[in-house]
PDB file of C-alpha atoms in Angstrom:
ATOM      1  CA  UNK A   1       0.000   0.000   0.000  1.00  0.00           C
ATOM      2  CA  UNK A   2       3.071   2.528   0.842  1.00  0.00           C
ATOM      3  CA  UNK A   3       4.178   1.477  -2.819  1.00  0.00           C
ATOM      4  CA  UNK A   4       0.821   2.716  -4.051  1.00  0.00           C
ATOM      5  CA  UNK A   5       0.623   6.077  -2.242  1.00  0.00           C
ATOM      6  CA  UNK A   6       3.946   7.133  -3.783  1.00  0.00           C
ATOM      7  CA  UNK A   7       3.116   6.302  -7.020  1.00  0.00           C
ATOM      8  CA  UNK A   8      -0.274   8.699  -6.773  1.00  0.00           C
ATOM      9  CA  UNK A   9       1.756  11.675  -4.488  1.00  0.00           C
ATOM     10  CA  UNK A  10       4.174  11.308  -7.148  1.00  0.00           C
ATOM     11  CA  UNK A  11       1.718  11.626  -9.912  1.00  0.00           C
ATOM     12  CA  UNK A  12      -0.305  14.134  -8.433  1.00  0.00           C
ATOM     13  CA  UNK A  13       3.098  16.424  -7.915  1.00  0.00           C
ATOM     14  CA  UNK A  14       3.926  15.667 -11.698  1.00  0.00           C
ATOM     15  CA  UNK A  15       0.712  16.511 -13.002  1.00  0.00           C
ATOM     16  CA  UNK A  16       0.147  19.763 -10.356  1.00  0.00           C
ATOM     17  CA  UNK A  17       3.691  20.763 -12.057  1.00  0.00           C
ATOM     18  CA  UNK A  18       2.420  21.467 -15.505  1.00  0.00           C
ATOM     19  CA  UNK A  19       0.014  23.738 -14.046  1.00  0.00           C
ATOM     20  CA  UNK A  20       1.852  26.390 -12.625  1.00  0.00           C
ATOM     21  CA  UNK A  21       4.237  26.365 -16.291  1.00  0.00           C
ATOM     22  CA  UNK A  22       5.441  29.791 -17.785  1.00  0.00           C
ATOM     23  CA  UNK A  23       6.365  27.887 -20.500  1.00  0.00           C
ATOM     24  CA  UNK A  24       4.553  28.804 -23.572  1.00  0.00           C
ATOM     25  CA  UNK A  25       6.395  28.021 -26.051  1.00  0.00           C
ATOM     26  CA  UNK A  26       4.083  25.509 -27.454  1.00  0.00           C
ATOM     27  CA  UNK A  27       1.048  27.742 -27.713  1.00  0.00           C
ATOM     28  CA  UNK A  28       2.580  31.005 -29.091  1.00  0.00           C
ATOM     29  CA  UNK A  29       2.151  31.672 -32.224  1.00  0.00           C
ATOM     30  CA  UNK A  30       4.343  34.092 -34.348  1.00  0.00           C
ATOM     31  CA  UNK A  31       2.828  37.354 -35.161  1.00  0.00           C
ATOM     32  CA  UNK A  32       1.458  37.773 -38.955  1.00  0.00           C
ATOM     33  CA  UNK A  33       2.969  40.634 -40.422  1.00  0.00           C
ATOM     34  CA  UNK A  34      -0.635  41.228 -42.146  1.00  0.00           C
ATOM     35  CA  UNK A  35      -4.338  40.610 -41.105  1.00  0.00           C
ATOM     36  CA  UNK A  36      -6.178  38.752 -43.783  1.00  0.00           C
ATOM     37  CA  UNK A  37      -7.838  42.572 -44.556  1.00  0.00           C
ATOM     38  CA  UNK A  38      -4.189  43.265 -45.682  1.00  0.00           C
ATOM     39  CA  UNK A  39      -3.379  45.681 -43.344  1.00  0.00           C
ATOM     40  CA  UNK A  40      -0.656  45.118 -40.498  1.00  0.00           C
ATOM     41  CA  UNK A  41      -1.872  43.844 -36.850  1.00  0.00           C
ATOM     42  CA  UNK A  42      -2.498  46.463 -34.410  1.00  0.00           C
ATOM     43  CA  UNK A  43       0.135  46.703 -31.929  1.00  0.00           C
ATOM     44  CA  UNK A  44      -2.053  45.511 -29.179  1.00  0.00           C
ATOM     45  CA  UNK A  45      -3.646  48.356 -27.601  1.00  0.00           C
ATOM     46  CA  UNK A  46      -6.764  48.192 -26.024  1.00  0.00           C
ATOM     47  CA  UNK A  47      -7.310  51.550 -25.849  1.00  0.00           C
ATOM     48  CA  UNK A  48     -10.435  52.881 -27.985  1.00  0.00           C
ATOM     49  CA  UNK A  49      -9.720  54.634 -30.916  1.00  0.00           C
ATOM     50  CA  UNK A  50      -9.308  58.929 -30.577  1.00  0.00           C
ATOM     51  CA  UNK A  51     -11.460  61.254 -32.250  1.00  0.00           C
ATOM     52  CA  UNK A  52     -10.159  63.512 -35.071  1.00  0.00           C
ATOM     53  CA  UNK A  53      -8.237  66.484 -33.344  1.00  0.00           C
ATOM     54  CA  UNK A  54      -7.233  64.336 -30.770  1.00  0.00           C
ATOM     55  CA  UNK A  55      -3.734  64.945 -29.451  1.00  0.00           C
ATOM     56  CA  UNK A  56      -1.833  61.810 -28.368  1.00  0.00           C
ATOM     57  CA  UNK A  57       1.110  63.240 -27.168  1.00  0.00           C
ATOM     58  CA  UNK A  58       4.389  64.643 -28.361  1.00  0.00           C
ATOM     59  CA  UNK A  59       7.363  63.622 -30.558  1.00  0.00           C
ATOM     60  CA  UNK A  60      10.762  64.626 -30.500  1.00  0.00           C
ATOM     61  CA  UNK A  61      12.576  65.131 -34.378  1.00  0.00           C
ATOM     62  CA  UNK A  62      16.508  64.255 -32.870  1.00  0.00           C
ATOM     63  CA  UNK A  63      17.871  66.078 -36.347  1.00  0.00           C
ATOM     64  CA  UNK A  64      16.942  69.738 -34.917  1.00  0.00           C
ATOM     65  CA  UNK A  65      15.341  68.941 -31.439  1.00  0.00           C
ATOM     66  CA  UNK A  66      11.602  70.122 -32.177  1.00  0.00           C
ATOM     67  CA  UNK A  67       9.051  68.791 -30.298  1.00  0.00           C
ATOM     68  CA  UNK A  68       5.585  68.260 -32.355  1.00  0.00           C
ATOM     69  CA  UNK A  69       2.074  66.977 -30.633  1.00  0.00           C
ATOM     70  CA  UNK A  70       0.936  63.758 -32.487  1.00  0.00           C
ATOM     71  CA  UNK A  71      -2.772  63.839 -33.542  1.00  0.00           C
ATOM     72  CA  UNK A  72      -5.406  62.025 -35.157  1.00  0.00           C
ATOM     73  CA  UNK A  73      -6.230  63.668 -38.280  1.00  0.00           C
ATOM     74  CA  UNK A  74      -9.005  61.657 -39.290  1.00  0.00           C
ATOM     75  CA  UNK A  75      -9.895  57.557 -39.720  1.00  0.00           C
ATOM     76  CA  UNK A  76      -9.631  55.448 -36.713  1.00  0.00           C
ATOM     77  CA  UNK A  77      -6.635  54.529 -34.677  1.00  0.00           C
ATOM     78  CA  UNK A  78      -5.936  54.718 -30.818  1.00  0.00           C
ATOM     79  CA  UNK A  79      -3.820  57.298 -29.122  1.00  0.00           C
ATOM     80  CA  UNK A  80      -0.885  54.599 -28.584  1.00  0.00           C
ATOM     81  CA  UNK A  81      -0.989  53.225 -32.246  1.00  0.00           C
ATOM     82  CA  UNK A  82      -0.539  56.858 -33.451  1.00  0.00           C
ATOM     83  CA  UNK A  83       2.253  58.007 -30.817  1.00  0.00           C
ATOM     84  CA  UNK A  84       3.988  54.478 -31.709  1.00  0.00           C
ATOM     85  CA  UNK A  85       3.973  54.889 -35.707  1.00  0.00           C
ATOM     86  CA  UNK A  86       4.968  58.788 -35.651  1.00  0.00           C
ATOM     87  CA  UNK A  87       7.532  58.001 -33.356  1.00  0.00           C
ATOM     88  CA  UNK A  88       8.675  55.062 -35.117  1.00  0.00           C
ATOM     89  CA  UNK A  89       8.576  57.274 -38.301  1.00  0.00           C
ATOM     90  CA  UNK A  90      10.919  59.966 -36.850  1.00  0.00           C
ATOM     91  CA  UNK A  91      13.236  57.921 -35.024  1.00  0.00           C
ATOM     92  CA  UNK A  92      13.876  54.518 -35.599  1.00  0.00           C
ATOM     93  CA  UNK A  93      17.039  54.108 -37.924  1.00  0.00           C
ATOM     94  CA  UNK A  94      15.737  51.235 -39.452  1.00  0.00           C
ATOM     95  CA  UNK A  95      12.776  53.448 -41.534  1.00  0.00           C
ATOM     96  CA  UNK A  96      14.268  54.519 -44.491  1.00  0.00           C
ATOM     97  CA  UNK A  97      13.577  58.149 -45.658  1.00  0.00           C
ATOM     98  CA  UNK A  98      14.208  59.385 -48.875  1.00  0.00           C
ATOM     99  CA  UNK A  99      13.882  62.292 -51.041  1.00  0.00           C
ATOM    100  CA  UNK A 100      13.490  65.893 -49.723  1.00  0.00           C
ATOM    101  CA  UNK A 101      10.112  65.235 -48.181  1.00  0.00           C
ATOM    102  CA  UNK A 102      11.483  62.175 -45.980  1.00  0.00           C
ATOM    103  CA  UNK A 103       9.173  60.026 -47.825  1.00  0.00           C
ATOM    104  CA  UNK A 104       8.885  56.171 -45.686  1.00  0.00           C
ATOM    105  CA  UNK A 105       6.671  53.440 -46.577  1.00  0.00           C
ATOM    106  CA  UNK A 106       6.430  51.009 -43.038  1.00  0.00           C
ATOM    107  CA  UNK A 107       4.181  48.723 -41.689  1.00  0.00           C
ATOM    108  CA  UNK A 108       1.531  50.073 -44.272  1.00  0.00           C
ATOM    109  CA  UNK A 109       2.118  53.507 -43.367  1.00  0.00           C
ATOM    110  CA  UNK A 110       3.003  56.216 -46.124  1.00  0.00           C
ATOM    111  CA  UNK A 111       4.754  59.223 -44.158  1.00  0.00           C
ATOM    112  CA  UNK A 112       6.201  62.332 -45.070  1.00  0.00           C
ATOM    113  CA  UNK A 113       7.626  65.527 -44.047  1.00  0.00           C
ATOM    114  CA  UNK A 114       6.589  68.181 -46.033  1.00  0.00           C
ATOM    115  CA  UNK A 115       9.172  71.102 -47.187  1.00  0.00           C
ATOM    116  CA  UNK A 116       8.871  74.237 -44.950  1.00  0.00           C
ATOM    117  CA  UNK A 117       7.005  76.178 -48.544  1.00  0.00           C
ATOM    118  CA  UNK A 118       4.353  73.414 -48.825  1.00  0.00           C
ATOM    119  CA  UNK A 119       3.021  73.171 -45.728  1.00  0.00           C
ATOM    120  CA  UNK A 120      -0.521  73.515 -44.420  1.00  0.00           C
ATOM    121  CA  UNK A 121      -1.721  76.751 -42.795  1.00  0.00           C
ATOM    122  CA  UNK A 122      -2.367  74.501 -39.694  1.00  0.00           C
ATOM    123  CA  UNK A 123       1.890  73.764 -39.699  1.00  0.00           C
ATOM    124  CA  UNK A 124       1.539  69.814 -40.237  1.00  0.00           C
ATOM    125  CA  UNK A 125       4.947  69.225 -39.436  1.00  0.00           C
ATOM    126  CA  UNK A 126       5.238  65.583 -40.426  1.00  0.00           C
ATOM    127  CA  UNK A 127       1.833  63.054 -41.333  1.00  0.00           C
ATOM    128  CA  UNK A 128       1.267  59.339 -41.847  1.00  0.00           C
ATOM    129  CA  UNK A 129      -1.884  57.982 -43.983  1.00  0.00           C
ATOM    130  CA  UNK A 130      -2.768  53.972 -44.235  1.00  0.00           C
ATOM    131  CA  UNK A 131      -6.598  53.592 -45.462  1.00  0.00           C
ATOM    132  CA  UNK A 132      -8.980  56.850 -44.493  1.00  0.00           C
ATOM    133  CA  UNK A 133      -6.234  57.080 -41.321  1.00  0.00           C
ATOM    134  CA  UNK A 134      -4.221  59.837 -41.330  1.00  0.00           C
ATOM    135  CA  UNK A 135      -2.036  61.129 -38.220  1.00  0.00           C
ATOM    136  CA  UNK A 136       0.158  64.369 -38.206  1.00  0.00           C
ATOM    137  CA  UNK A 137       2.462  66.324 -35.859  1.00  0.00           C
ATOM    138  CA  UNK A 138       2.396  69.873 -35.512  1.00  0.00           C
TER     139      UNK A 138
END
């Protein structure tokens, strides 16, 4: 009988083990790089989307050290997806710019920088447009 208790306290502690597991290796997927719509996954947030004219906070361009508020120009995209792309537009090194309007095509994002002469009346400093979303700083 002490033979038999062992053998279920040791199968109880074995099986109890796999409960508590961090491991999750085996049920993680890798993140699509596109939804079946075509556009790229959200980056998560739960936050509800912004309204138009909502400002999400500010970004800092390192090349001269200005400081822009990020807003939702119009479509539909939370507060921390539009801080995260602008940023990621103006200062990750991996985005590539080119031409003299700092053109960058990203995660489904078209951004740009328009020159000093061509900008809006409202001083859109920088703006990113995927679908009806667009975002600016200014």
């Amino acid at each position: 009988m002490r033979g038999f208790s062992a053998v279920v306290i040791v199968s109880a502690v074995l099986a109890l083990a796999g409960c508590g597991s961090d491991d999750t290796s085996s049920t993680t997927a890798a993140s699509p790089s596109t939804t079946s719509a075509g556009k790229p996954p959200s980056t998560g947030s739960t936050t509800p989307d912004a309204n138009p004219g909502a400002a999400c906070g500010t970004v800092t361009y390192p090349q001269t050290g200005v400081t822009a508020t990020v807003r939702v120009d119009s479509g539909t995209i939370s507060c921390p997806d539009a801080l995260l792309t602008l940023t990621k537009y103006v200062t990750d090194a991996t985005v590539l710019h080119t031409g003299d309007t700092w053109t960058s095509s990203f995660d489904g994002w078209q951004c740009m920088t328009p020159q000093v002469a061509d900008r809006q009346p409202n001083q859109v400093l920088s703006e990113c447009t995927r679908g009806g979303t667009r975002i600016i700083t200014n």
